[in-house]
Amino acid sequence: MKLLIYALIAVSLLAGSCSRDLGNYDYTQTNKISIDSMLMGEHNSQRIYRVVHGDSIHFKPMVTGTLSQADTSRLRFAWVIENDTIARTKELHTVADMGYGKLVGYYFIRDLSTDALYTYNFTLEISNDASRGTYILTEDDSHNAVLYTHSALSVNNQFKEATMVADRPIGKYPIDLGLRINYGNSSTNYTFTIMTATKESDANVMEIFVNDMRPTLLYNRSSFIEPPAAFNITQYVRMATASHNYILVNGKAHMMNKGVISSVLYPGDPLNYDFGETGLFTSRSLYSRLLAGWDYRNKKVRIFMTANAAANDSYISNIEGPLDQSITAGYTFIRGFEHYLNGAYCYVMLMKKDDKLASFLITLNGYQAVNSITKIAETTVPDLDKMVYPYFNFTSNFWYFAIGRSVYRTTVMGMELQKVFTLPDDQSGDIAVFGFNEGGTVSLQNIGVVTYDPNSSKAMKGSFYLFNINSNSITESHLNVVQKPVGIQMGF
């Protein structure tokens, strides 16, 4: 398709409604420039070029004149993106490193024979190369948070590190990394937002849209409705698809939503609950009417309920009273998840006693009340004290955890211990963090693990591996590519 680009040429008109027609006409033709081999839509939305940051850009327009034809010797060119002149050549060959997001671009052509200026405008949409990929939050020797991104589009892409996002430091003493799926108008149209959490920062929690690696929401002490006396974030619990999340500060839970951090949730608790550093259960429901956690002060599960069905910060009562929690005596809490099992909501909880790993189930009556707590099963796990923070795969009903260089799993109902895979003996240290990929049709089919060897002589003491569950094989292996790992998320 060819587009004729008209210049703005001043033309003087001789007015005279009654003037005599002398028959003197000027039939001189004007050289008009047209362009081809580019996006030629009439609307700007039809002229969007989508590229990955760091990729090469090659624009090769075909420029012709009605008189000059393919001769461009009397033409001068300029490529301008966001007010910066990138090149003064007919073709554009450059690298997409001008920034992120949608950038306005212009292709100017000046015809020296007529001094006419022709303009072709377009949009250059530059996204992060890891808009589908792996995100690893780490801590360097000076306790600075370092974020690594690794594209899922190519195994040859390097791990890119960043201590700052859009000129803002991520912070010091990183805690955790979260990921949220932002769905569009279909199940295949989605983007990702990652959330970094650090103890010391101007933005203790930063939500980052990975397509352009720019922060969209920032949380710090000033975000609190009622700032606590001491601001010490120890746990960050993200919601997979909802906009709100939760943090633990000094053992108390707070809701985070739209840049605001709530007051203490359930402030009138007669038992003065203390969820410790990581006692808050993970919730995957869109409507968090119930909030659960392990109360280290009172040594039992606590379940708080809001005043209405929708998620809010008005937790006004506790409903765990009917549960006989004497069965948890002597056990140490590890982790808890909200789940949907056999057509009903519930909580699954992993606890340990010596070398015994036990699974507990708390059944619910919808989102209204609790039914019971039971110990479903128990199994012996060698080196249980070396377990890495477990993950619950809610689609398969398996607990996954790592010990040493192996990943194991156990069923919720039976606790049969199964080894999933063992990393090759390449002297890269033990597994420090791991997680599943989320999003799309291949969700929860890959496990990403990061090892750490504190005694390594390498500058980077962390290594990354990707294991595919379907093929039962390690599909990627990258030695000594990251700092000390704190959290991992994968979106692809």
Short mmCIF file of C-alpha atoms in Angstrom, two decimals:
data_model
loop_
_atom_site.label_atom_id
_atom_site.label_comp_id
_atom_site.label_asym_id
_atom_site.label_seq_id
_atom_site.Cartn_x
_atom_site.Cartn_y
_atom_site.Cartn_z
CA MET A 1 0.00 0.00 0.00
CA LYS A 2 1.33 3.45 -0.89
CA LEU A 3 0.65 6.60 1.06
CA LEU A 4 0.86 10.04 -0.52
CA ILE A 5 2.19 12.52 2.01
CA TYR A 6 1.09 16.08 1.25
CA ALA A 7 3.22 19.05 2.24
CA LEU A 8 1.90 22.28 3.63
CA ILE A 9 2.63 24.77 0.85
CA ALA A 10 1.57 28.38 1.01
CA VAL A 11 -0.48 29.30 -2.02
CA SER A 12 -1.59 32.86 -2.85
CA LEU A 13 -5.05 33.13 -4.33
CA LEU A 14 -6.02 36.02 -6.57
CA ALA A 15 -9.59 36.84 -5.75
CA GLY A 16 -11.94 38.52 -8.26
CA SER A 17 -15.40 37.24 -8.91
CA CYS A 18 -15.79 39.40 -11.98
CA SER A 19 -12.26 39.25 -13.39
CA ARG A 20 -11.78 38.57 -17.04
CA ASP A 21 -10.59 35.09 -18.05
CA LEU A 22 -7.48 35.75 -20.12
CA GLY A 23 -6.75 32.08 -20.63
CA ASN A 24 -3.31 32.25 -19.03
CA TYR A 25 -2.95 28.96 -17.04
CA ASP A 26 0.18 27.52 -15.39
CA TYR A 27 0.27 23.73 -15.81
CA THR A 28 3.62 23.30 -14.05
CA GLN A 29 3.61 20.01 -12.13
CA THR A 30 4.73 19.80 -8.48
CA ASN A 31 6.98 17.00 -7.29
CA LYS A 32 4.99 15.17 -4.62
CA ILE A 33 6.67 12.63 -2.35
CA SER A 34 5.17 9.29 -1.43
CA ILE A 35 6.43 6.60 0.88
CA ASP A 36 6.00 2.83 0.87
CA SER A 37 7.31 -0.24 2.74
CA MET A 38 6.18 1.18 6.08
CA LEU A 39 2.99 0.83 8.12
CA MET A 40 0.48 2.88 6.15
CA GLY A 41 -2.68 3.06 8.26
CA GLU A 42 -4.65 6.28 8.26
CA HIS A 43 -4.79 6.37 12.08
CA ASN A 44 -1.80 6.51 14.43
CA SER A 45 -2.91 3.23 16.05
CA GLN A 46 -2.21 1.54 12.70
CA ARG A 47 1.38 2.80 12.65
CA ILE A 48 2.72 1.28 15.87
CA TYR A 49 6.06 -0.54 15.71
CA ARG A 50 6.50 -2.91 18.68
CA VAL A 51 10.07 -3.84 19.56
CA VAL A 52 11.97 -5.20 22.55
CA HIS A 53 14.38 -2.93 24.37
CA GLY A 54 17.86 -3.51 23.00
CA ASP A 55 16.66 -5.00 19.71
CA SER A 56 17.81 -3.63 16.35
CA ILE A 57 15.51 -1.34 14.39
CA HIS A 58 15.66 -1.45 10.60
CA PHE A 59 13.26 0.90 8.78
CA LYS A 60 13.73 0.83 5.00
CA PRO A 61 11.15 3.15 3.46
CA MET A 62 10.72 3.30 -0.30
CA VAL A 63 10.61 7.01 -1.18
CA THR A 64 9.51 8.19 -4.64
CA GLY A 65 8.47 11.49 -6.22
CA THR A 66 5.91 12.12 -8.91
CA LEU A 67 8.65 13.86 -10.92
CA SER A 68 11.91 12.72 -9.32
CA GLN A 69 10.86 9.07 -9.20
CA ALA A 70 13.48 7.09 -7.22
CA ASP A 71 16.10 9.86 -7.37
CA THR A 72 16.55 11.12 -3.78
CA SER A 73 19.61 13.28 -4.38
CA ARG A 74 17.55 16.46 -3.83
CA LEU A 75 15.90 15.11 -0.69
CA ARG A 76 17.04 15.49 2.92
CA PHE A 77 15.91 13.13 5.71
CA ALA A 78 15.56 13.15 9.50
CA TRP A 79 14.31 10.56 11.99
CA VAL A 80 13.08 12.12 15.25
CA ILE A 81 11.90 10.17 18.31
CA GLU A 82 10.61 12.07 21.33
CA ASN A 83 12.25 15.34 20.12
CA ASP A 84 15.65 13.67 19.65
CA THR A 85 17.07 13.42 16.13
CA ILE A 86 18.20 9.82 15.78
CA ALA A 87 19.48 9.85 12.19
CA ARG A 88 19.62 11.99 9.04
CA THR A 89 19.54 9.18 6.52
CA LYS A 90 16.89 7.76 4.22
CA GLU A 91 16.84 4.48 6.16
CA LEU A 92 16.92 4.07 9.92
CA HIS A 93 19.24 1.48 11.43
CA THR A 94 19.59 1.83 15.18
CA VAL A 95 19.02 0.11 18.52
CA ALA A 96 15.81 0.42 20.55
CA ASP A 97 17.42 1.87 23.68
CA MET A 98 15.60 5.23 23.85
CA GLY A 99 13.51 4.20 26.84
CA TYR A 100 10.35 2.18 27.44
CA GLY A 101 6.71 2.55 26.54
CA LYS A 102 5.10 4.34 23.60
CA LEU A 103 7.40 6.91 22.00
CA VAL A 104 6.25 9.36 19.33
CA GLY A 105 8.32 9.28 16.15
CA TYR A 106 8.56 11.35 12.97
CA TYR A 107 10.18 10.79 9.60
CA PHE A 108 10.82 14.14 7.91
CA ILE A 109 11.62 14.54 4.23
CA ARG A 110 12.55 17.96 2.75
CA ASP A 111 12.51 18.44 -1.00
CA LEU A 112 15.25 20.98 -1.82
CA SER A 113 13.80 21.61 -5.26
CA THR A 114 10.52 22.96 -3.80
CA ASP A 115 11.49 23.51 -0.12
CA ALA A 116 8.45 21.40 0.77
CA LEU A 117 8.49 19.43 4.02
CA TYR A 118 6.82 16.03 4.20
CA THR A 119 6.08 14.19 7.48
CA TYR A 120 5.36 10.56 8.32
CA ASN A 121 4.46 10.05 11.99
CA PHE A 122 4.47 6.75 13.88
CA THR A 123 4.65 5.25 17.36
CA LEU A 124 7.57 3.18 18.61
CA GLU A 125 6.46 0.90 21.45
CA ILE A 126 9.48 -0.41 23.33
CA SER A 127 8.92 -3.13 25.93
CA ASN A 128 11.21 -4.87 28.35
CA ASP A 129 12.77 -7.99 26.85
CA ALA A 130 11.57 -9.85 29.94
CA SER A 131 7.93 -8.84 29.62
CA ARG A 132 7.64 -12.63 29.56
CA GLY A 133 10.36 -14.02 31.72
CA THR A 134 12.00 -14.73 35.07
CA TYR A 135 12.49 -12.13 37.79
CA ILE A 136 14.91 -12.71 40.65
CA LEU A 137 15.34 -10.37 43.62
CA THR A 138 18.76 -10.62 45.24
CA GLU A 139 20.95 -8.95 47.86
CA ASP A 140 24.55 -7.89 47.23
CA ASP A 141 27.38 -7.74 49.76
CA SER A 142 26.35 -4.21 50.76
CA HIS A 143 22.73 -5.37 51.32
CA ASN A 144 21.47 -3.49 48.27
CA ALA A 145 18.49 -5.03 46.48
CA VAL A 146 19.42 -6.12 42.96
CA LEU A 147 16.70 -7.19 40.52
CA TYR A 148 17.58 -9.57 37.68
CA THR A 149 15.40 -10.14 34.62
CA HIS A 150 15.76 -12.99 32.16
CA SER A 151 13.67 -13.23 29.01
CA ALA A 152 11.60 -16.34 28.34
CA LEU A 153 11.73 -15.56 24.64
CA SER A 154 15.28 -16.83 24.20
CA VAL A 155 17.57 -18.96 26.38
CA ASN A 156 20.52 -16.99 24.98
CA ASN A 157 19.44 -13.71 26.60
CA GLN A 158 21.65 -12.64 29.45
CA PHE A 159 20.50 -11.89 32.98
CA LYS A 160 20.12 -8.13 33.22
CA GLU A 161 20.59 -6.53 36.63
CA ALA A 162 19.18 -3.33 38.07
CA THR A 163 19.55 -1.64 41.45
CA MET A 164 17.30 1.21 40.31
CA VAL A 165 13.96 1.38 38.52
CA ALA A 166 13.33 4.61 36.58
CA ASP A 167 16.10 6.39 38.55
CA ARG A 168 14.64 5.19 41.87
CA PRO A 169 16.72 2.82 44.05
CA ILE A 170 14.94 -0.45 44.86
CA GLY A 171 16.28 -0.27 48.41
CA LYS A 172 18.32 -2.22 50.92
CA TYR A 173 17.68 -5.48 52.79
CA PRO A 174 15.25 -7.06 50.28
CA ILE A 175 12.44 -9.21 51.69
CA ASP A 176 10.44 -10.74 48.88
CA LEU A 177 9.27 -10.48 45.30
CA GLY A 178 5.68 -10.70 44.10
CA LEU A 179 3.97 -11.02 40.71
CA ARG A 180 0.48 -10.07 39.55
CA ILE A 181 -1.22 -11.00 36.28
CA ASN A 182 -3.05 -8.14 34.55
CA TYR A 183 -5.63 -9.67 32.24
CA GLY A 184 -6.92 -7.78 29.19
CA ASN A 185 -9.95 -8.66 27.12
CA SER A 186 -9.07 -12.36 26.84
CA SER A 187 -7.23 -15.10 28.68
CA THR A 188 -4.33 -14.80 26.23
CA ASN A 189 -4.10 -11.01 26.52
CA TYR A 190 -2.24 -10.32 29.74
CA THR A 191 0.73 -8.48 31.17
CA PHE A 192 2.64 -8.74 34.44
CA THR A 193 3.42 -6.47 37.33
CA ILE A 194 6.17 -7.39 39.78
CA MET A 195 6.40 -6.06 43.33
CA THR A 196 9.66 -5.62 45.22
CA ALA A 197 9.66 -5.45 49.02
CA THR A 198 12.63 -4.08 51.00
CA LYS A 199 13.15 -3.08 54.63
CA GLU A 200 14.97 0.17 53.87
CA SER A 201 13.85 2.28 50.92
CA ASP A 202 12.01 5.42 49.86
CA ALA A 203 9.59 2.88 48.36
CA ASN A 204 9.54 -0.19 50.63
CA VAL A 205 7.09 -1.84 48.23
CA MET A 206 7.35 -0.91 44.57
CA GLU A 207 4.92 -2.15 41.90
CA ILE A 208 6.69 -2.31 38.52
CA PHE A 209 4.99 -2.80 35.15
CA VAL A 210 7.47 -5.10 33.43
CA ASN A 211 6.66 -4.05 29.84
CA ASP A 212 8.43 -0.74 30.38
CA MET A 213 10.10 -1.38 33.77
CA ARG A 214 8.55 1.69 35.35
CA PRO A 215 7.00 1.87 38.82
CA THR A 216 3.23 2.29 38.89
CA LEU A 217 2.68 2.37 42.67
CA LEU A 218 4.99 3.12 45.59
CA TYR A 219 4.46 2.32 49.26
CA ASN A 220 6.44 3.57 52.25
CA ARG A 221 5.92 4.81 55.79
CA SER A 222 3.96 7.84 54.57
CA SER A 223 1.49 5.49 52.81
CA PHE A 224 0.05 4.31 56.14
CA ILE A 225 -3.27 5.68 57.28
CA GLU A 226 -1.85 5.33 60.78
CA PRO A 227 1.96 5.01 60.66
CA PRO A 228 3.32 2.41 63.12
CA ALA A 229 5.86 3.40 65.75
CA ALA A 230 8.47 1.14 64.13
CA PHE A 231 8.27 0.33 60.42
CA ASN A 232 9.67 -3.18 59.94
CA ILE A 233 8.23 -5.14 57.02
CA THR A 234 8.95 -8.85 57.36
CA GLN A 235 6.48 -10.53 54.98
CA TYR A 236 4.80 -9.54 51.74
CA VAL A 237 1.80 -11.58 50.56
CA ARG A 238 0.60 -10.84 47.07
CA MET A 239 -2.70 -11.56 45.41
CA ALA A 240 -2.27 -13.28 42.05
CA THR A 241 -4.84 -11.20 40.13
CA ALA A 242 -6.42 -8.70 42.54
CA SER A 243 -5.08 -5.18 43.09
CA HIS A 244 -4.64 -5.48 46.85
CA ASN A 245 -1.87 -7.18 48.79
CA TYR A 246 -0.84 -7.70 52.40
CA ILE A 247 2.24 -7.04 54.51
CA LEU A 248 3.31 -7.94 58.01
CA VAL A 249 4.73 -5.08 60.04
CA ASN A 250 5.83 -5.84 63.59
CA GLY A 251 3.71 -9.01 63.55
CA LYS A 252 0.51 -7.21 62.49
CA ALA A 253 -1.23 -7.50 59.14
CA HIS A 254 -1.98 -4.52 56.88
CA MET A 255 -3.75 -4.31 53.53
CA MET A 256 -2.13 -2.45 50.64
CA ASN A 257 -4.29 -1.07 47.85
CA LYS A 258 -3.96 1.81 45.35
CA GLY A 259 -1.00 3.41 47.10
CA VAL A 260 -2.47 3.32 50.62
CA ILE A 261 -1.57 1.02 53.53
CA SER A 262 -4.39 0.34 55.97
CA SER A 263 -4.33 0.52 59.72
CA VAL A 264 -3.69 -2.71 61.63
CA LEU A 265 -6.18 -5.34 60.51
CA TYR A 266 -8.41 -6.52 63.36
CA PRO A 267 -7.03 -3.92 65.79
CA GLY A 268 -9.44 -4.94 68.55
CA ASP A 269 -8.20 -8.51 68.87
CA PRO A 270 -8.61 -9.44 72.56
CA LEU A 271 -5.64 -11.85 72.23
CA ASN A 272 -3.35 -9.22 70.64
CA TYR A 273 -2.25 -11.51 67.81
CA ASP A 274 1.33 -11.72 66.61
CA PHE A 275 1.92 -13.32 63.19
CA GLY A 276 5.68 -13.09 63.71
CA GLU A 277 7.82 -12.50 60.66
CA THR A 278 6.17 -14.84 58.13
CA GLY A 279 3.00 -16.22 59.72
CA LEU A 280 0.47 -14.75 57.30
CA PHE A 281 -1.31 -17.30 55.07
CA THR A 282 -1.22 -16.82 51.30
CA SER A 283 -4.62 -16.08 49.76
CA ARG A 284 -5.47 -16.54 46.07
CA SER A 285 -9.13 -15.54 46.23
CA LEU A 286 -10.38 -12.36 44.63
CA TYR A 287 -12.52 -11.72 47.71
CA SER A 288 -10.43 -11.92 50.87
CA ARG A 289 -13.25 -11.91 53.36
CA LEU A 290 -11.21 -14.14 55.61
CA LEU A 291 -7.63 -13.46 56.63
CA ALA A 292 -5.66 -16.24 58.29
CA GLY A 293 -2.30 -16.52 59.99
CA TRP A 294 -0.31 -18.40 62.61
CA ASP A 295 -0.38 -16.52 65.88
CA TYR A 296 3.02 -17.09 67.50
CA ARG A 297 1.97 -15.35 70.71
CA ASN A 298 -1.05 -17.60 71.25
CA LYS A 299 0.34 -20.63 69.37
CA LYS A 300 -2.65 -21.26 67.15
CA VAL A 301 -4.27 -20.40 63.82
CA ARG A 302 -6.24 -17.15 63.77
CA ILE A 303 -8.93 -16.42 61.17
CA PHE A 304 -10.34 -12.89 60.91
CA MET A 305 -13.52 -11.94 59.05
CA THR A 306 -14.50 -8.66 57.39
CA ALA A 307 -17.77 -6.83 57.83
CA ASN A 308 -18.97 -7.67 54.31
CA ALA A 309 -18.31 -10.03 51.42
CA ALA A 310 -15.86 -7.88 49.46
CA ALA A 311 -12.21 -7.48 50.34
CA ASN A 312 -11.61 -4.51 52.64
CA ASP A 313 -9.68 -3.59 55.74
CA SER A 314 -12.60 -3.86 58.17
CA TYR A 315 -11.77 -7.12 59.93
CA ILE A 316 -14.07 -6.96 62.94
CA SER A 317 -14.21 -10.49 64.33
CA ASN A 318 -12.41 -13.83 64.61
CA ILE A 319 -14.03 -17.14 63.75
CA GLU A 320 -11.43 -19.78 64.71
CA GLY A 321 -13.04 -20.35 68.14
CA PRO A 322 -14.78 -23.68 67.33
CA LEU A 323 -11.55 -25.30 66.14
CA ASP A 324 -9.89 -27.83 68.45
CA GLN A 325 -6.30 -26.79 67.89
CA SER A 326 -4.80 -29.06 70.53
CA ILE A 327 -3.76 -31.35 67.66
CA THR A 328 -1.12 -28.79 66.62
CA ALA A 329 0.61 -28.85 70.04
CA GLY A 330 4.34 -29.50 69.73
CA TYR A 331 4.40 -28.70 65.99
CA THR A 332 6.22 -25.76 64.39
CA PHE A 333 4.34 -23.76 61.77
CA ILE A 334 5.91 -23.64 58.30
CA ARG A 335 3.38 -22.18 55.86
CA GLY A 336 -0.34 -21.86 55.15
CA PHE A 337 -2.40 -21.36 51.98
CA GLU A 338 -6.01 -20.64 51.20
CA HIS A 339 -7.32 -23.32 48.84
CA TYR A 340 -10.42 -24.70 47.12
CA LEU A 341 -10.63 -28.45 47.60
CA ASN A 342 -13.45 -30.88 46.75
CA GLY A 343 -15.85 -28.05 46.01
CA ALA A 344 -15.27 -26.10 49.22
CA TYR A 345 -12.98 -23.37 50.52
CA CYS A 346 -10.36 -24.41 53.04
CA TYR A 347 -6.92 -23.69 54.44
CA VAL A 348 -4.02 -26.09 54.07
CA MET A 349 -1.18 -25.82 56.54
CA LEU A 350 2.26 -27.40 56.67
CA MET A 351 3.88 -28.01 60.08
CA LYS A 352 6.81 -30.01 61.41
CA LYS A 353 7.90 -31.86 64.55
CA ASP A 354 11.47 -33.17 64.65
CA ASP A 355 11.86 -35.04 61.32
CA LYS A 356 8.09 -35.36 60.79
CA LEU A 357 6.33 -33.22 58.19
CA ALA A 358 2.56 -32.94 58.71
CA SER A 359 -0.29 -31.59 56.60
CA PHE A 360 -3.29 -29.99 58.32
CA LEU A 361 -6.65 -29.07 56.78
CA ILE A 362 -9.05 -26.40 58.03
CA THR A 363 -12.45 -26.69 56.37
CA LEU A 364 -14.73 -23.69 55.98
CA ASN A 365 -18.45 -23.17 55.64
CA GLY A 366 -18.24 -20.93 52.60
CA TYR A 367 -16.83 -17.62 53.76
CA GLN A 368 -19.03 -17.57 56.84
CA ALA A 369 -17.58 -19.90 59.46
CA VAL A 370 -15.11 -22.71 60.15
CA ASN A 371 -15.99 -26.37 60.36
CA SER A 372 -13.00 -28.32 61.63
CA ILE A 373 -9.24 -28.75 61.72
CA THR A 374 -7.67 -32.15 61.08
CA LYS A 375 -4.20 -33.56 60.65
CA ILE A 376 -4.49 -35.26 57.30
CA ALA A 377 -1.18 -37.05 57.09
CA GLU A 378 2.40 -37.12 58.31
CA THR A 379 5.65 -38.34 56.81
CA THR A 380 9.33 -38.58 57.74
CA VAL A 381 11.63 -36.25 55.80
CA PRO A 382 15.43 -36.55 56.22
CA ASP A 383 17.21 -33.21 56.78
CA LEU A 384 13.88 -31.50 57.34
CA ASP A 385 15.63 -28.65 59.16
CA LYS A 386 17.22 -27.66 55.80
CA MET A 387 13.86 -27.25 54.01
CA VAL A 388 13.57 -24.19 51.77
CA TYR A 389 10.34 -22.18 52.10
CA PRO A 390 7.69 -24.44 50.48
CA TYR A 391 5.28 -23.67 47.67
CA PHE A 392 1.74 -25.01 47.34
CA ASN A 393 0.66 -25.89 43.78
CA PHE A 394 -3.07 -25.31 44.02
CA THR A 395 -3.84 -26.99 40.66
CA SER A 396 -2.21 -30.32 41.53
CA ASN A 397 -2.72 -30.26 45.34
CA PHE A 398 0.98 -30.84 45.97
CA TRP A 399 3.31 -29.20 48.43
CA TYR A 400 6.69 -28.52 46.82
CA PHE A 401 9.87 -27.81 48.79
CA ALA A 402 13.62 -28.01 48.38
CA ILE A 403 16.32 -29.62 50.51
CA GLY A 404 19.93 -29.33 49.40
CA ARG A 405 19.99 -29.60 45.61
CA SER A 406 16.74 -31.54 45.22
CA VAL A 407 13.09 -30.51 44.89
CA TYR A 408 10.47 -32.74 46.51
CA ARG A 409 6.72 -32.84 46.59
CA THR A 410 4.04 -34.38 48.78
CA THR A 411 0.31 -34.64 48.27
CA VAL A 412 -1.94 -32.68 50.59
CA MET A 413 -4.06 -35.71 51.44
CA GLY A 414 -1.44 -38.45 51.61
CA MET A 415 1.98 -36.85 52.22
CA GLU A 416 3.77 -39.43 50.08
CA LEU A 417 7.26 -37.99 49.63
CA GLN A 418 8.39 -37.87 45.98
CA LYS A 419 11.62 -36.48 44.56
CA VAL A 420 10.86 -34.28 41.55
CA PHE A 421 14.43 -33.67 40.38
CA THR A 422 18.00 -33.20 41.54
CA LEU A 423 20.31 -30.58 40.07
CA PRO A 424 23.53 -31.75 38.40
CA ASP A 425 26.64 -31.82 40.57
CA ASP A 426 28.19 -28.61 39.27
CA GLN A 427 29.35 -27.09 42.58
CA SER A 428 26.84 -24.22 42.50
CA GLY A 429 25.58 -24.59 46.07
CA ASP A 430 22.20 -25.54 47.51
CA ILE A 431 18.79 -24.33 46.38
CA ALA A 432 17.94 -21.00 48.06
CA VAL A 433 14.63 -20.07 46.40
CA PHE A 434 12.31 -21.60 43.80
CA GLY A 435 8.92 -20.99 42.21
CA PHE A 436 6.51 -21.89 39.42
CA ASN A 437 5.73 -19.89 36.30
CA GLU A 438 2.33 -18.23 36.09
CA GLY A 439 0.19 -17.00 33.21
CA GLY A 440 -1.02 -18.41 29.91
CA THR A 441 -1.59 -21.98 28.82
CA VAL A 442 1.72 -23.24 30.26
CA SER A 443 1.09 -21.89 33.77
CA LEU A 444 2.63 -23.96 36.60
CA GLN A 445 4.46 -26.24 34.18
CA ASN A 446 7.96 -24.91 34.89
CA ILE A 447 9.95 -24.66 38.11
CA GLY A 448 12.66 -22.06 38.39
CA VAL A 449 15.29 -22.59 41.08
CA VAL A 450 18.18 -20.41 42.21
CA THR A 451 21.13 -21.88 44.09
CA TYR A 452 23.66 -20.04 46.20
CA ASP A 453 27.20 -20.94 47.22
CA PRO A 454 28.51 -18.46 49.82
CA ASN A 455 32.01 -19.95 49.55
CA SER A 456 32.28 -19.52 45.79
CA SER A 457 35.19 -17.48 44.47
CA LYS A 458 32.99 -16.16 41.67
CA ALA A 459 31.69 -12.58 41.71
CA MET A 460 28.18 -13.95 41.23
CA LYS A 461 27.51 -16.76 43.67
CA GLY A 462 23.96 -17.55 42.51
CA SER A 463 22.95 -19.86 39.64
CA PHE A 464 19.62 -20.39 37.87
CA TYR A 465 17.97 -23.56 36.53
CA LEU A 466 14.64 -24.12 34.78
CA PHE A 467 12.92 -27.48 35.10
CA ASN A 468 10.00 -28.48 32.86
CA ILE A 469 7.48 -30.77 34.53
CA ASN A 470 6.05 -32.18 31.30
CA SER A 471 9.40 -33.24 29.83
CA ASN A 472 10.82 -34.07 33.28
CA SER A 473 14.07 -32.35 32.38
CA ILE A 474 16.18 -29.30 33.11
CA THR A 475 15.75 -27.05 30.08
CA GLU A 476 17.99 -24.15 31.14
CA SER A 477 21.12 -23.89 33.23
CA HIS A 478 22.99 -20.63 33.96
CA LEU A 479 25.90 -20.75 36.39
CA ASN A 480 27.04 -17.75 38.46
CA VAL A 481 24.65 -15.17 37.03
CA VAL A 482 23.02 -13.54 40.11
CA GLN A 483 23.79 -12.31 43.62
CA LYS A 484 22.40 -13.88 46.84
CA PRO A 485 18.78 -14.81 45.99
CA VAL A 486 15.84 -13.60 48.08
CA GLY A 487 12.80 -14.28 45.87
CA ILE A 488 11.86 -15.49 42.41
CA GLN A 489 8.81 -15.02 40.17
CA MET A 490 8.22 -16.25 36.63
CA GLY A 491 5.66 -14.83 34.25
CA PHE A 492 5.23 -16.62 30.92
#
